[in-house]
Short mmCIF file of C-alpha atoms in Angstrom, two decimals:
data_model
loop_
_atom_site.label_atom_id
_atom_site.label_comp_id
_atom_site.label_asym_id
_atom_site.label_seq_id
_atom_site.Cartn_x
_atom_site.Cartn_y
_atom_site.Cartn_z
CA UNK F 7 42.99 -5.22 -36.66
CA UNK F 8 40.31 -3.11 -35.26
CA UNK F 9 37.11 -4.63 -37.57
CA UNK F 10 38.77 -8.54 -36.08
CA UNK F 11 37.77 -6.93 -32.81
CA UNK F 12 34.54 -5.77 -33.77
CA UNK F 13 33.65 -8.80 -35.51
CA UNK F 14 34.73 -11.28 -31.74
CA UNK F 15 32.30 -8.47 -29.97
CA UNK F 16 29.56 -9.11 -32.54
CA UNK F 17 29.76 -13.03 -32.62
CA UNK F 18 29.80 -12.35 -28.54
CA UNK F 19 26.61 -10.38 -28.53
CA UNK F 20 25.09 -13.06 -31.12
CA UNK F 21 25.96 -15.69 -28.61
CA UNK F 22 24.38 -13.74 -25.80
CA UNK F 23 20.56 -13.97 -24.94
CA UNK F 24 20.06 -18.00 -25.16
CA UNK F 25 17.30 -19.59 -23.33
CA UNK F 26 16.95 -19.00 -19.39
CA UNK F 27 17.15 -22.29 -17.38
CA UNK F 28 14.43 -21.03 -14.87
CA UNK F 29 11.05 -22.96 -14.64
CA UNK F 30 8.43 -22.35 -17.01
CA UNK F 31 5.58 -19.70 -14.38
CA UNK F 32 2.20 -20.77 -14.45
CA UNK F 33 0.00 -18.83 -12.26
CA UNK F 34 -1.31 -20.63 -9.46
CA UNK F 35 -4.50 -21.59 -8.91
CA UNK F 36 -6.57 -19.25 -6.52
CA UNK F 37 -6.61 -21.14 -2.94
CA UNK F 38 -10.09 -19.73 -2.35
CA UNK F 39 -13.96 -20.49 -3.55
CA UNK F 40 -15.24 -19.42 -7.04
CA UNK F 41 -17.80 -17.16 -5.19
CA UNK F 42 -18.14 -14.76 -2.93
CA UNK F 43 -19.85 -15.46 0.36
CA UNK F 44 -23.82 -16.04 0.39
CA UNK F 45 -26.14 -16.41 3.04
CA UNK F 46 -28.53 -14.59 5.60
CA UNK F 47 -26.00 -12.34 6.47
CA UNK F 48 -24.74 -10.95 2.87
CA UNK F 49 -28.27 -9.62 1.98
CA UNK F 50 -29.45 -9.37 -1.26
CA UNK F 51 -26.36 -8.72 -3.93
CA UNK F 52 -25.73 -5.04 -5.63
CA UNK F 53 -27.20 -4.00 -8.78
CA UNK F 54 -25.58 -5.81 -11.90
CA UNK F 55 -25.53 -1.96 -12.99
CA UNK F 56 -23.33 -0.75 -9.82
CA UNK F 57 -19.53 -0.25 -10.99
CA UNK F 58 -16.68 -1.96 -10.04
CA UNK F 59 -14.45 -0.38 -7.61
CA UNK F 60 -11.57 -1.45 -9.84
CA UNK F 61 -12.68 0.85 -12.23
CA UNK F 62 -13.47 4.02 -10.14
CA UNK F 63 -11.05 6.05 -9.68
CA UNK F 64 -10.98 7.70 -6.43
CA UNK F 65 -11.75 11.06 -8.07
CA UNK F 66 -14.66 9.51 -8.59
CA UNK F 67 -15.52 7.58 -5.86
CA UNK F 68 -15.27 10.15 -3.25
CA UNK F 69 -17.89 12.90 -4.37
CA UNK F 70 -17.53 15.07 -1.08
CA UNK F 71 -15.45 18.02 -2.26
CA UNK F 72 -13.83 18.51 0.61
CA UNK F 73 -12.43 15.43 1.33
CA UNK F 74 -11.85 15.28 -2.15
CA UNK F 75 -9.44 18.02 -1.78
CA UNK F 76 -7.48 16.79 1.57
CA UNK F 77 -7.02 13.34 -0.86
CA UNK F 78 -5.18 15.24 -3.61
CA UNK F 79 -2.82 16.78 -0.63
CA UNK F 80 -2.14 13.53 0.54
CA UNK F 81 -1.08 12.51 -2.57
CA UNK F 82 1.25 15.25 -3.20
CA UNK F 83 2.46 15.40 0.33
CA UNK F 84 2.17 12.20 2.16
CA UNK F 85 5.64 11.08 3.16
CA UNK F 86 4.69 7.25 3.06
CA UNK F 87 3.54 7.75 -0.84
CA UNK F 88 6.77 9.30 -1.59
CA UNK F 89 8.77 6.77 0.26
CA UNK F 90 6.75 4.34 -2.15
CA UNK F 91 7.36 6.37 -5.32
CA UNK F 92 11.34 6.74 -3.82
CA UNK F 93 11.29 3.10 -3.82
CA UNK F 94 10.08 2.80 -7.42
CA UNK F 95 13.26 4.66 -9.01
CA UNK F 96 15.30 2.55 -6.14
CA UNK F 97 13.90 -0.48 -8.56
CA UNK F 98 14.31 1.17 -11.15
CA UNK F 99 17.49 2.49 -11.10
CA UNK F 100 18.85 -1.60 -9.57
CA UNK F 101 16.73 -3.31 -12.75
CA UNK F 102 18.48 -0.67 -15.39
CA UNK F 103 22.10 -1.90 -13.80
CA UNK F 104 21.27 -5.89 -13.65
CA UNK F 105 20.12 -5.55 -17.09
CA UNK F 106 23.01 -3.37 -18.12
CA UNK F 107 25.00 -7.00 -17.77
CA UNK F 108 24.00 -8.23 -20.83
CA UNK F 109 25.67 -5.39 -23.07
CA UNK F 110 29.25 -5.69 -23.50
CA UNK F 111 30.62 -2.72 -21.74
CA UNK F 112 32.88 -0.73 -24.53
CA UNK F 113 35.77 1.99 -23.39
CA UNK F 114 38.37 4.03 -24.74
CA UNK F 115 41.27 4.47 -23.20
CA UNK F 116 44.22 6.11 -23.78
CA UNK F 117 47.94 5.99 -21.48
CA UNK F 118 51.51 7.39 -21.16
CA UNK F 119 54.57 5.12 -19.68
CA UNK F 120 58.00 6.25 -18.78
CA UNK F 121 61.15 4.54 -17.72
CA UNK F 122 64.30 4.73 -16.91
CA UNK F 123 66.57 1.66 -16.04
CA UNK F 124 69.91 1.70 -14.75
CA UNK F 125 72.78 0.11 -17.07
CA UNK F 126 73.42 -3.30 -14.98
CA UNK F 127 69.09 -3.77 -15.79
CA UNK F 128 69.09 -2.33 -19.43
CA UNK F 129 69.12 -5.16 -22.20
CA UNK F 130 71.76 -2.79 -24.33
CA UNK F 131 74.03 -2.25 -20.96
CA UNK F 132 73.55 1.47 -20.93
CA UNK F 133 71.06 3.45 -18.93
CA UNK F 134 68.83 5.15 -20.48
CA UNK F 135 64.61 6.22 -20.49
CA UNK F 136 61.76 4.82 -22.11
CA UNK F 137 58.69 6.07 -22.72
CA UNK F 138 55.37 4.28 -24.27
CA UNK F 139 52.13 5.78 -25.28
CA UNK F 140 49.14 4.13 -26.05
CA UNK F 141 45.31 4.90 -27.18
CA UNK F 142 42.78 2.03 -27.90
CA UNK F 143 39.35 0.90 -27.64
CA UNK F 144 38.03 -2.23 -26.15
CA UNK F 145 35.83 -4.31 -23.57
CA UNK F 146 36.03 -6.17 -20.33
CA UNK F 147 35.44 -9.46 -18.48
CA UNK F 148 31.53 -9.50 -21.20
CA UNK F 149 29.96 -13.03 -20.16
CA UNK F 150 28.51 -15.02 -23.08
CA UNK F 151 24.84 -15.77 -21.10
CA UNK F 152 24.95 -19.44 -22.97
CA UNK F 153 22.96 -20.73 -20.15
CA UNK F 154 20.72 -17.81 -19.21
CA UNK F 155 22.09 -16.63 -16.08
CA UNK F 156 22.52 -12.66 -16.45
CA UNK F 157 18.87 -12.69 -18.57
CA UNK F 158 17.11 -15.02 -15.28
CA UNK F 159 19.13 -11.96 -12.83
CA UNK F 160 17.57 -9.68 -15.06
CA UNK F 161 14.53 -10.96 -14.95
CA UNK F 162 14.41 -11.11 -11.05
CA UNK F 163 15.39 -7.32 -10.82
CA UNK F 164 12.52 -6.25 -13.51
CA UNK F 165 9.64 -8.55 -11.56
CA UNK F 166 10.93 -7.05 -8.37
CA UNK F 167 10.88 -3.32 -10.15
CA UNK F 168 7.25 -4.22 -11.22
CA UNK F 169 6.35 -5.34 -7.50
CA UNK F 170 7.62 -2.13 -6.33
CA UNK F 171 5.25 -0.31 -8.45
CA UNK F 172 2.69 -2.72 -6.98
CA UNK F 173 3.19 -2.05 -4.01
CA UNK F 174 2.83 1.83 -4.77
CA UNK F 175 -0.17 1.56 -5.97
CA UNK F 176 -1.27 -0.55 -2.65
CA UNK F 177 -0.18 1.97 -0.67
CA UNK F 178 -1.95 4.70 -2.60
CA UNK F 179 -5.15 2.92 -2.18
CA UNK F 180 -4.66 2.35 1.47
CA UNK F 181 -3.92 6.27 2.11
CA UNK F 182 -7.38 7.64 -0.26
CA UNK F 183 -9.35 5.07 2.32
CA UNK F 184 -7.38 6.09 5.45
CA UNK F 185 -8.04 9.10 4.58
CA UNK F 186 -11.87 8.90 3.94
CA UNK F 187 -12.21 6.73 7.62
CA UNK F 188 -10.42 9.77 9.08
CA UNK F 189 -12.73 12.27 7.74
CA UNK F 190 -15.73 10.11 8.36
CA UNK F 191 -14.17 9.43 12.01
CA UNK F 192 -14.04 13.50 12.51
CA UNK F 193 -17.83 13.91 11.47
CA UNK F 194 -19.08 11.19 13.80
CA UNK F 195 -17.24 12.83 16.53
CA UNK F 196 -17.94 16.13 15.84
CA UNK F 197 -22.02 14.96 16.03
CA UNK F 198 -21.25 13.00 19.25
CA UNK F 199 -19.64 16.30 20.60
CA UNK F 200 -22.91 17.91 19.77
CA UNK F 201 -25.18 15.72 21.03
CA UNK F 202 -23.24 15.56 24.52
CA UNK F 203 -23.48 19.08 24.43
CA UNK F 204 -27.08 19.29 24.26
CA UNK F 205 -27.65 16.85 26.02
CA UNK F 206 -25.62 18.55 29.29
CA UNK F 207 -27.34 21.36 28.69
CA UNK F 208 -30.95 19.68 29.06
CA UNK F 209 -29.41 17.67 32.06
CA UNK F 210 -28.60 20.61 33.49
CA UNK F 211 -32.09 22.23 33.45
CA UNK F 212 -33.57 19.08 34.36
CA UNK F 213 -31.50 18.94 37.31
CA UNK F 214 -32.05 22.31 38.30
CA UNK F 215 -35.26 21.28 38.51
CA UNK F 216 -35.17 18.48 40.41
CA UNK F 217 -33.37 20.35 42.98
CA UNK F 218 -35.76 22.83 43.38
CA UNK F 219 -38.12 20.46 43.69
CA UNK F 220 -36.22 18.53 45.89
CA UNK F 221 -35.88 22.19 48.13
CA UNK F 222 -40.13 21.78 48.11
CA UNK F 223 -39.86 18.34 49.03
CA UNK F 224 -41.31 16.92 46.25
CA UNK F 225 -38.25 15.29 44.91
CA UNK F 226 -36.26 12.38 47.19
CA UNK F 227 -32.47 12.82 47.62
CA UNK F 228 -31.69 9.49 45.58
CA UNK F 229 -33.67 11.46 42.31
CA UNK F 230 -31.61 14.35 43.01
CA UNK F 231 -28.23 12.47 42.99
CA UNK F 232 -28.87 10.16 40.35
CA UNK F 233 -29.91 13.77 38.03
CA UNK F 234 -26.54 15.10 39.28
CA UNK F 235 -25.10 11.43 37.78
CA UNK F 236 -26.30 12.13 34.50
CA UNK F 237 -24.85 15.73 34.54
CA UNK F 238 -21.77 14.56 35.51
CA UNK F 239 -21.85 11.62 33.08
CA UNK F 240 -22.27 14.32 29.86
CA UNK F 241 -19.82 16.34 31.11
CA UNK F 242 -17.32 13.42 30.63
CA UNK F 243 -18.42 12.92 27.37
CA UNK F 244 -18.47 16.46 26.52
CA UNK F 245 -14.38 16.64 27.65
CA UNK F 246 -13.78 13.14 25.64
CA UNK F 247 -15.02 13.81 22.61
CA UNK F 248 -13.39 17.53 22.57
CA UNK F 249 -10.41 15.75 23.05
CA UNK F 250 -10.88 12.86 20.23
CA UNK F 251 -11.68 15.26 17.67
CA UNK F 252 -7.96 17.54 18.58
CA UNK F 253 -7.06 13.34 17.68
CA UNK F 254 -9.08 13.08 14.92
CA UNK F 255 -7.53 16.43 13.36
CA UNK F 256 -4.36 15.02 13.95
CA UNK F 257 -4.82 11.99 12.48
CA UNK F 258 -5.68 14.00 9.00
CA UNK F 259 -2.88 16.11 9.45
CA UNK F 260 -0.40 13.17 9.79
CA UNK F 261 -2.26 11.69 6.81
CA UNK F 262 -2.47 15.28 4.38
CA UNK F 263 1.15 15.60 5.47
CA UNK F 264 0.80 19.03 6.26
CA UNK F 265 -1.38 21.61 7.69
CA UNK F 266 -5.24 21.77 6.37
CA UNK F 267 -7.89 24.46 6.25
CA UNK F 268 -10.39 24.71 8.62
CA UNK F 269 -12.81 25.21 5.90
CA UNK F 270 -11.92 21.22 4.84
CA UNK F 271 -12.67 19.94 8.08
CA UNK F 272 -16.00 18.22 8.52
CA UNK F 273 -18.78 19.22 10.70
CA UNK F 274 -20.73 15.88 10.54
CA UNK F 275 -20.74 12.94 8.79
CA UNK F 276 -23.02 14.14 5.81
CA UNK F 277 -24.53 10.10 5.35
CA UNK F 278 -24.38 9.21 2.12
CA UNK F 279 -23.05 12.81 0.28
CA UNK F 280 -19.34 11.63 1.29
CA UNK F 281 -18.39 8.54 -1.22
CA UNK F 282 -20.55 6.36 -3.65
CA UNK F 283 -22.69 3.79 -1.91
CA UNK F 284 -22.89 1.17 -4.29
CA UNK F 285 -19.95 -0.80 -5.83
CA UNK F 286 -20.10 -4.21 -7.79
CA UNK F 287 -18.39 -7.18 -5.92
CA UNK F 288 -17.87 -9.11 -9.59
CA UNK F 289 -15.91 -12.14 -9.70
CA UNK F 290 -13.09 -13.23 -7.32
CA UNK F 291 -11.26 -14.33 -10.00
CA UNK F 292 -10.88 -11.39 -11.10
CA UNK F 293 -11.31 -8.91 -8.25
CA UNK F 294 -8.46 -11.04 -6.22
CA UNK F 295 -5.66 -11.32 -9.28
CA UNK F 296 -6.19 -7.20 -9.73
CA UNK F 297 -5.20 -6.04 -6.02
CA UNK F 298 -2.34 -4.51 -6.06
CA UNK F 299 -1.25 -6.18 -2.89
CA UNK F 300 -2.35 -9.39 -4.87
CA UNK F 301 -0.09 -8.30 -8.14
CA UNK F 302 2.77 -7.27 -5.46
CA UNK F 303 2.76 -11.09 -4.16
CA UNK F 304 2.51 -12.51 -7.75
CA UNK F 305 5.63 -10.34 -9.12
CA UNK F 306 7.42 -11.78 -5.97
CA UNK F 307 7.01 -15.17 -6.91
CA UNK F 308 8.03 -14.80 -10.28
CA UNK F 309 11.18 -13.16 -9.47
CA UNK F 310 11.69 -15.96 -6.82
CA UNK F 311 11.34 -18.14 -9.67
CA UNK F 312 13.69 -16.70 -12.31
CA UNK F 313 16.20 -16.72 -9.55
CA UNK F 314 16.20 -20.23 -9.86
CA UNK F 315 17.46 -20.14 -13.68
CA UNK F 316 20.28 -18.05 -12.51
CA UNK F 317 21.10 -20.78 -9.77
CA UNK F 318 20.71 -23.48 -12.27
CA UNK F 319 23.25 -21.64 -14.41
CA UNK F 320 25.96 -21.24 -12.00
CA UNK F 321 26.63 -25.25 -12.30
CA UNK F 322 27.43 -24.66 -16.27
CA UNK F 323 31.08 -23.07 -17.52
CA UNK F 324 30.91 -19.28 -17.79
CA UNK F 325 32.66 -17.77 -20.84
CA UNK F 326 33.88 -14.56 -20.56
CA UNK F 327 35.72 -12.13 -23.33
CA UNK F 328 38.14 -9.79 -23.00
CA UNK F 329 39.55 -7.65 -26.07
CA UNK F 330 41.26 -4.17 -26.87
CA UNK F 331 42.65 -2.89 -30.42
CA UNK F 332 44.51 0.29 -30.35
CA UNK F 333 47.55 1.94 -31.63
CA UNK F 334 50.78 2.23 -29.32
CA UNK F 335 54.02 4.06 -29.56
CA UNK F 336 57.44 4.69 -28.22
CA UNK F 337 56.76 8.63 -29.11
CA UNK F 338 53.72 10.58 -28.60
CA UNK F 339 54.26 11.85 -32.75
CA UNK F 340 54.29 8.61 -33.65
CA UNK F 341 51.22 6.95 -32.03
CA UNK F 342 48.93 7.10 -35.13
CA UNK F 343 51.40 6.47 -37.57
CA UNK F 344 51.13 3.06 -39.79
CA UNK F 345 52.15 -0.10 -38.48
CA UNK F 346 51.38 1.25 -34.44
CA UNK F 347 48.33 -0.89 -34.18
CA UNK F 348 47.75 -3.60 -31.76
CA UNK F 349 45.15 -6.02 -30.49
CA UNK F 350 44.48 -8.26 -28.27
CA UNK F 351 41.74 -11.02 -27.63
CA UNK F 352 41.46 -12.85 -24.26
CA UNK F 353 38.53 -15.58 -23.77
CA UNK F 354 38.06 -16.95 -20.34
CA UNK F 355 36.59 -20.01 -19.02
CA UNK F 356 35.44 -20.94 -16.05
CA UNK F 357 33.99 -24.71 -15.37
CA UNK F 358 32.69 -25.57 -11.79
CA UNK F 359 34.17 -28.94 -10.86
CA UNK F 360 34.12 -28.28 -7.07
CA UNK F 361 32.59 -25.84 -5.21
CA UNK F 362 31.83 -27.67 -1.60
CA UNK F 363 28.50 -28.15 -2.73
CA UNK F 364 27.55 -24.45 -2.93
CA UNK F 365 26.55 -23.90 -6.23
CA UNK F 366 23.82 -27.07 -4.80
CA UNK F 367 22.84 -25.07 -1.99
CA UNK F 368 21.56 -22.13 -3.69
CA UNK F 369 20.04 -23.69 -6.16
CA UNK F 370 17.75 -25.52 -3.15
CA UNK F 371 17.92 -21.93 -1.51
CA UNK F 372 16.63 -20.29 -4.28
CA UNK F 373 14.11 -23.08 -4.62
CA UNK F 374 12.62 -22.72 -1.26
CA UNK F 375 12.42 -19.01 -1.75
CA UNK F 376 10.23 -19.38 -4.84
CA UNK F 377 8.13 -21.89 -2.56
CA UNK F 378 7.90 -19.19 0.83
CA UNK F 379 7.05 -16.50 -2.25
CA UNK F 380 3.82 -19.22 -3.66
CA UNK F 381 3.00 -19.47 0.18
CA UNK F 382 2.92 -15.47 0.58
CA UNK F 383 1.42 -14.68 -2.69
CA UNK F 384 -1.83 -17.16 -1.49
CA UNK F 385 -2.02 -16.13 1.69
CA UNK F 386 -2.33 -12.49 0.42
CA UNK F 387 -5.20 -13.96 -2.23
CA UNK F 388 -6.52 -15.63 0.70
CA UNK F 389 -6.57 -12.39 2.86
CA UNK F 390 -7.92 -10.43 0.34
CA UNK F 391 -11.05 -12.69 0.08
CA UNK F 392 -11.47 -12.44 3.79
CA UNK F 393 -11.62 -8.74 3.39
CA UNK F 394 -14.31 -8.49 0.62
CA UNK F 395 -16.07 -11.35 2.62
CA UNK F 396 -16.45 -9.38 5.59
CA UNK F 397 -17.26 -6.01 3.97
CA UNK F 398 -19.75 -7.97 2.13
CA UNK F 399 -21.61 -9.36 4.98
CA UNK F 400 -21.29 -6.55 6.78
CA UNK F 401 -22.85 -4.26 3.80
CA UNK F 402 -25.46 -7.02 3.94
CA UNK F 403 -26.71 -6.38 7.38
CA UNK F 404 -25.92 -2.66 8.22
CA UNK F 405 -29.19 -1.19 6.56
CA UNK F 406 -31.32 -3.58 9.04
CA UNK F 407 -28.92 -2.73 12.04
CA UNK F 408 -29.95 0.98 10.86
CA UNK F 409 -33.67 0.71 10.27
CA UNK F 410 -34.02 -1.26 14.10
CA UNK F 411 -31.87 1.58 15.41
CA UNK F 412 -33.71 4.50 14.17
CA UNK F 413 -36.99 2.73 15.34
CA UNK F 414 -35.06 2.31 18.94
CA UNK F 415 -34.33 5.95 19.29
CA UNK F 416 -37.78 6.78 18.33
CA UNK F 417 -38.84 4.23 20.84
CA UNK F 418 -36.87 5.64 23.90
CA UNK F 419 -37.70 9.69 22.17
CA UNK F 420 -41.19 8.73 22.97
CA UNK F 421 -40.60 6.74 26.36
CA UNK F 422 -39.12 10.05 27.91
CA UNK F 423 -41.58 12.27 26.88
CA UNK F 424 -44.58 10.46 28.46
CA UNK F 425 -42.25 9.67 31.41
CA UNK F 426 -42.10 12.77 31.70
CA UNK F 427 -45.84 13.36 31.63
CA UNK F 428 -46.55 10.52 34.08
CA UNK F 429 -43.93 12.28 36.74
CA UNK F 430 -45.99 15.80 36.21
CA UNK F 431 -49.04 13.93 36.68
CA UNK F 432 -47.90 12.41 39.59
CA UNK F 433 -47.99 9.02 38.94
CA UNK F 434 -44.88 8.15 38.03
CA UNK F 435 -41.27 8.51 40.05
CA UNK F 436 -38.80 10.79 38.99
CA UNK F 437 -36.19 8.27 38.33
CA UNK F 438 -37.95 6.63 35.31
CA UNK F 439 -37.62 10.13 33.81
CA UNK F 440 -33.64 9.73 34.56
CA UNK F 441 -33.63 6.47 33.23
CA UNK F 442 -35.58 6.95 29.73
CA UNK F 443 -33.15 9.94 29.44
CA UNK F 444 -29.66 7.83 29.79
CA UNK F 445 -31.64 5.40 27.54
CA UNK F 446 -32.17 7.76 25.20
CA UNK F 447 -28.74 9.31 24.80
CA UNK F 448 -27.05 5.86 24.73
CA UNK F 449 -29.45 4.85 21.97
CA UNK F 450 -28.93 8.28 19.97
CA UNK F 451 -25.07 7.86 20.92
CA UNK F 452 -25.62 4.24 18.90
CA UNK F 453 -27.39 5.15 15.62
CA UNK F 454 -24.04 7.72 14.97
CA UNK F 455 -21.97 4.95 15.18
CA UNK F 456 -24.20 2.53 13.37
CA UNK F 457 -24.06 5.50 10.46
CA UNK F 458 -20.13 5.67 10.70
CA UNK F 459 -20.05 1.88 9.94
CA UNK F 460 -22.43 1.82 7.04
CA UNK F 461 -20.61 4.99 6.13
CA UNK F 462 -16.48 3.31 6.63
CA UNK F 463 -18.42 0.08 5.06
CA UNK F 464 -18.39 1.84 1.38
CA UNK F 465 -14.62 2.74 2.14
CA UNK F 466 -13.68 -0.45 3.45
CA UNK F 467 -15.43 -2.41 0.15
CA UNK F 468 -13.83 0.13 -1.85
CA UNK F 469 -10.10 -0.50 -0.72
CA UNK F 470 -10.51 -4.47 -0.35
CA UNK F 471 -12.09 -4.54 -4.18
CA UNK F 472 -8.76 -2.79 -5.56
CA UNK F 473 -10.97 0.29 -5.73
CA UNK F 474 -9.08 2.60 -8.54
CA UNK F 475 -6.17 0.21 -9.64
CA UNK F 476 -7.24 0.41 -13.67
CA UNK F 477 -5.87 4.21 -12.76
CA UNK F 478 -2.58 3.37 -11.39
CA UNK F 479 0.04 4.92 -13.38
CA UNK F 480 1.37 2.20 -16.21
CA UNK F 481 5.36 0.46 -15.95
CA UNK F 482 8.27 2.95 -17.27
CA UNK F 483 10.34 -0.59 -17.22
CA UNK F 484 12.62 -0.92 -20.50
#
C-alpha cells in the first residue's frame, strides 16, 4: 500500500518542473549613445591607467582616515542600510516560500475518534460506543506545474529577491558618497568660518581706524559707515556659518547613525588628501548595465516578465494530487497489526471554461506591467548616463574654473594692498580700500567653494560610475 503511494508522489514530482510559458528575456538595448559625452566642456579624458570606480572599493577610494572611519560606522549603524539589508531576508524569506510550491508538502499524522450512538441511530439497534484510531503519512492539494505556473511565480519572487539585494547595494553606495559630501561640506564650512573670522577681526581694526580718523577729520562720514557695513556684514557670516557647521555635524550624525568623535570631525577640506582624484569613465555599456540601481531596474523587468508565464498558465487545467497511506483501527492495540492499512489517492482537476474574462485580464495586466518595468528600467539607464555626463563635464572644466579663481584672488590680494597704499599716500579715497576688501573676501569666499566642487566632483563620479559594486556582497539565493 504504502510504496503505491510513494510511487503516485514520485511520478508527481517527475511530472513537475515542465517548461515555463513566460517570454523568452532578452536584454534590451541601451536607450542611450555608445559614448560618453565629448566636447569643449568634458576636457581632455582620464588616463587609460586611472581605475574604474566599479572596481574600487570604497576602502579604497576614500584614503582620508578619518572619514574612512565615520564610513565603516555608517555601515554598521545606519538605519536606512539596515532597513535595506531587513528587506533582503524579507525577499528572502517570500522567494524560499514561493519556491517551497514546487515540493510536494509530506505529513504525518496520526488521530483518535470516539462515538457513541443512541439505539434508534445504531445499524445493530443497540446503543453502544465506537472508537477509531488512525496514524498515516501523506500529502496535500501538490499541483503538477505541467504548464509552468508555480516555476514562472518562482521565478518572479527570486528576480525580485535579487533586486532587493540590488537595491542594497544602491543604497550602500549612496550612503559612502553622502557621507564623503557631508564631510567635505563640514571642511568647507569650517574654512569659511575661519576666514569670516579673520576677516571681522581685520574689519574691525580697519574700522577703528577709520573712525579715528574720521574723529581728525580726515575720514568722511559715508567711509566711516560703509567700514561699519563691512563689520557688520562679517559678523553675519561669522553667526551663519557657526550655525551651518552645528548642521553640518548633524547631518553626519544622522548619517553615522550615532554619536562621533570630535577627533573625526574635519577641520578643513584637506584638497585632494580626502578621496582618489582620478577614476576611469570606461564604456557605457558597461558602466550603465553594472549600477546597481541599473541591475535593480533590470531584475524588475524580468520578474515582470516571468509573471506573464504564470498568467499564461492560469488559462490551462491545473492538476492537483492528494494521497495518504496509513494504518487505522477500531482499538488503539490493534492499529499496527496486519491487515490495518489503508490508502487513499485523490487527483483533482481543474479546467477554466469561464472565468468572466479574468484569467484574460491578468494576463494583459501582467503584460503591461512587464512593459511600465522596460519603461523604468531605461529611464534609470537613461538617468544614469545623465549623471556620469554631468560629472564628466563638470570634471572637465573645474580645474580651469580653479586656476582663473586662484589668479582672481591674487588679483583683488594685490588690488587692496596698493589701495591701501594710494589712501596713505593720499591719493586715493578711503572707500576703494572698502571696496577691494569686500572684493576680496567674496573672491576668497569663491575659490572654497570652487574647491568643494572639484572636491564633491570625485564623489559624485564615483557614486554615478557604480563606484565599489564588484565588492557588493554575492546572492545567498538557493
Amino acid at each position: 500500500m504504502k510504496s503505491l503511494s510513494l510511487a503516485a508522489m514520485a511520478a508527481a514530482m517527475l511530472l513537475a518542473g515542465c517548461a515555463s510559458l513566460a517570454p523568452d528575456y532578452e536584454r534590451p538595448a541601451l536607450p542611450v549613445s555608445g559614448d560618453w559625452p565629448s566636447g569643449p566642456a568634458y576636457g581632455q579624458p582620464a588616463s587609460p591607467q586611472a581605475p574604474g570606480a566599479a572596481d574600487i572599493a570604497w576602502q579604497q577610494f576614500i584614503v582620508d582616515d578619518k572619514l574612512r572611519r565615520l564610513v565603516a560606522m555608517a555601515l554598521e549603524n545606519n538605519r536606512d542600510l539596515r532597513v535595506a539589508a531587513l528587506n533582503i531576508d524579507l525577499a528572502r524569506a517570500q522567494y524560499r516560500i514561493q519556491r517551497a510550491d514546487m515540493f510536494p508538502s509530506v505529513g504525518i499524522s496520526g488521530s483518535a475518534a470516539s462515538q457513541r450512538l443512541p439505539a434508534d441511530l445504531s445499524a445493530s439497534g443497540e446503543a453502544g460506543a465506537s472508537r477509531q484510531y488512525s496514524a498515516g503519512v501523506g500529502m496535500s492539494a501538490y499541483e503538477l506545474d505541467l504548464f509552468g505556473r508555480v516555476r514562472s511565480l518562482k521565478d518572479e519572487a527570486l528576480q525580485r529577491y535579487l533586486a532587493t539585494q540590488a537595491s542594497r547595494n544602491t543604497v550602500q553606495i549612496s550612503l559612502v558618497a553622502e557621507l564623503a559630501h557631508a564631510y567635505l561640506a563640514l571642511g568647507a564650512d569650517q574654512e569659511r568660518l575661519q576666514l569670516a573670522a579673520r576677516t571681522l577681526e581685520n574689519r574691525k581694526k580697519s574700522y577703528a581706524l577709520t573712525r579715528r580718523s574720521h574723529e581728525l577729520g580726515a575720514a568722511s562720514m559715508l567711509a566711516l559707515r560703509q567700514a561699519q557695513t563691512l563689520v557688520e556684514s562679517a559678523r553675519v557670516d561669522v553667526a551663519q556659518f557657526t550655525s551651518q557647521i552645528a548642521q553640518d555635524r548633524n547631518a553626519l550624525v544622522l548619517l553615522a547613525g550615532g554619536g562621533i568623535p570630535e577627533e573625526l570631525l574635519p577641520a578643513s577640506q584637506s584638497d585632494d588628501k580626502v578621496t582618489l582624484a582620478q577614476l576611469g569613465a570606461g564604456l557605457p555599456s558597461e558602466v550603465l548595465q553594472r549600477r546597481p540601481d541599473v541591475q535593480q531596474a533590470e531584475r524588475l523587468l524580468r520578474a515582470a516578465n516571468a509573471n506573464i508565464g504564470a498568467a499564461r498558465a492560469a488559462f490551462f487545467p491545473r492538476i492537483s494530487l492528494t494521497a495518504s497511506a496509513g494504518t487505522t483501527s477500531s482499538a488503539l492495540s490493534g492499529l499496527f497489526a496486519g491487515g490495518s492499512g489503508f490508502w487513499s489517492f485523490m487527483p483533482q482537476l481543474d479546467l477554466p471554461i469561464f472565468e468572466g474574462g479574468r484569467n484574460r485580464a491578468n494576463l494583459e495586466a501582467s503584460e503591461v506591467e512587464r512593459d511600465i518595468a522596460l519603461a523604468q528600467y531605461e529611464k534609470a539607464i537613461q538617468s544614469a548616463f545623465t549623471e556620469v555626463a554631468d560629472g564628466l563635464a563638470q570634471r572637465g572644466t573645474l580645474d580651469e574654473q580653479l586656476s582663473a579663481q586662484v589668479a582672481l584672488v591674487d588679483a583683488w590680494a594685490d588690488n587692496h594692498v596698493l589701495s591701501e597704499a594710494r589712501f596713505r599716500s593720499g591719493v586715493d579715497s578711503y572707500l576703494n580700500v572698502l571696496d577691494a576688501q569686500r572684493s576680496l573676501y567674496a573672491a576668497q569666499q569663491d575659490l572654497i567653494t570652487l574647491r568643494l566642487a572639484k572636491n564633491s566632483n570625485h564623489v559624485t563620479l564615483y557614486k554615478a560610475l557604480g563606484g565599489g559594486w564588484n565588492d557588493a556582497p554575492a546572492s545567498q539565493a538557493r
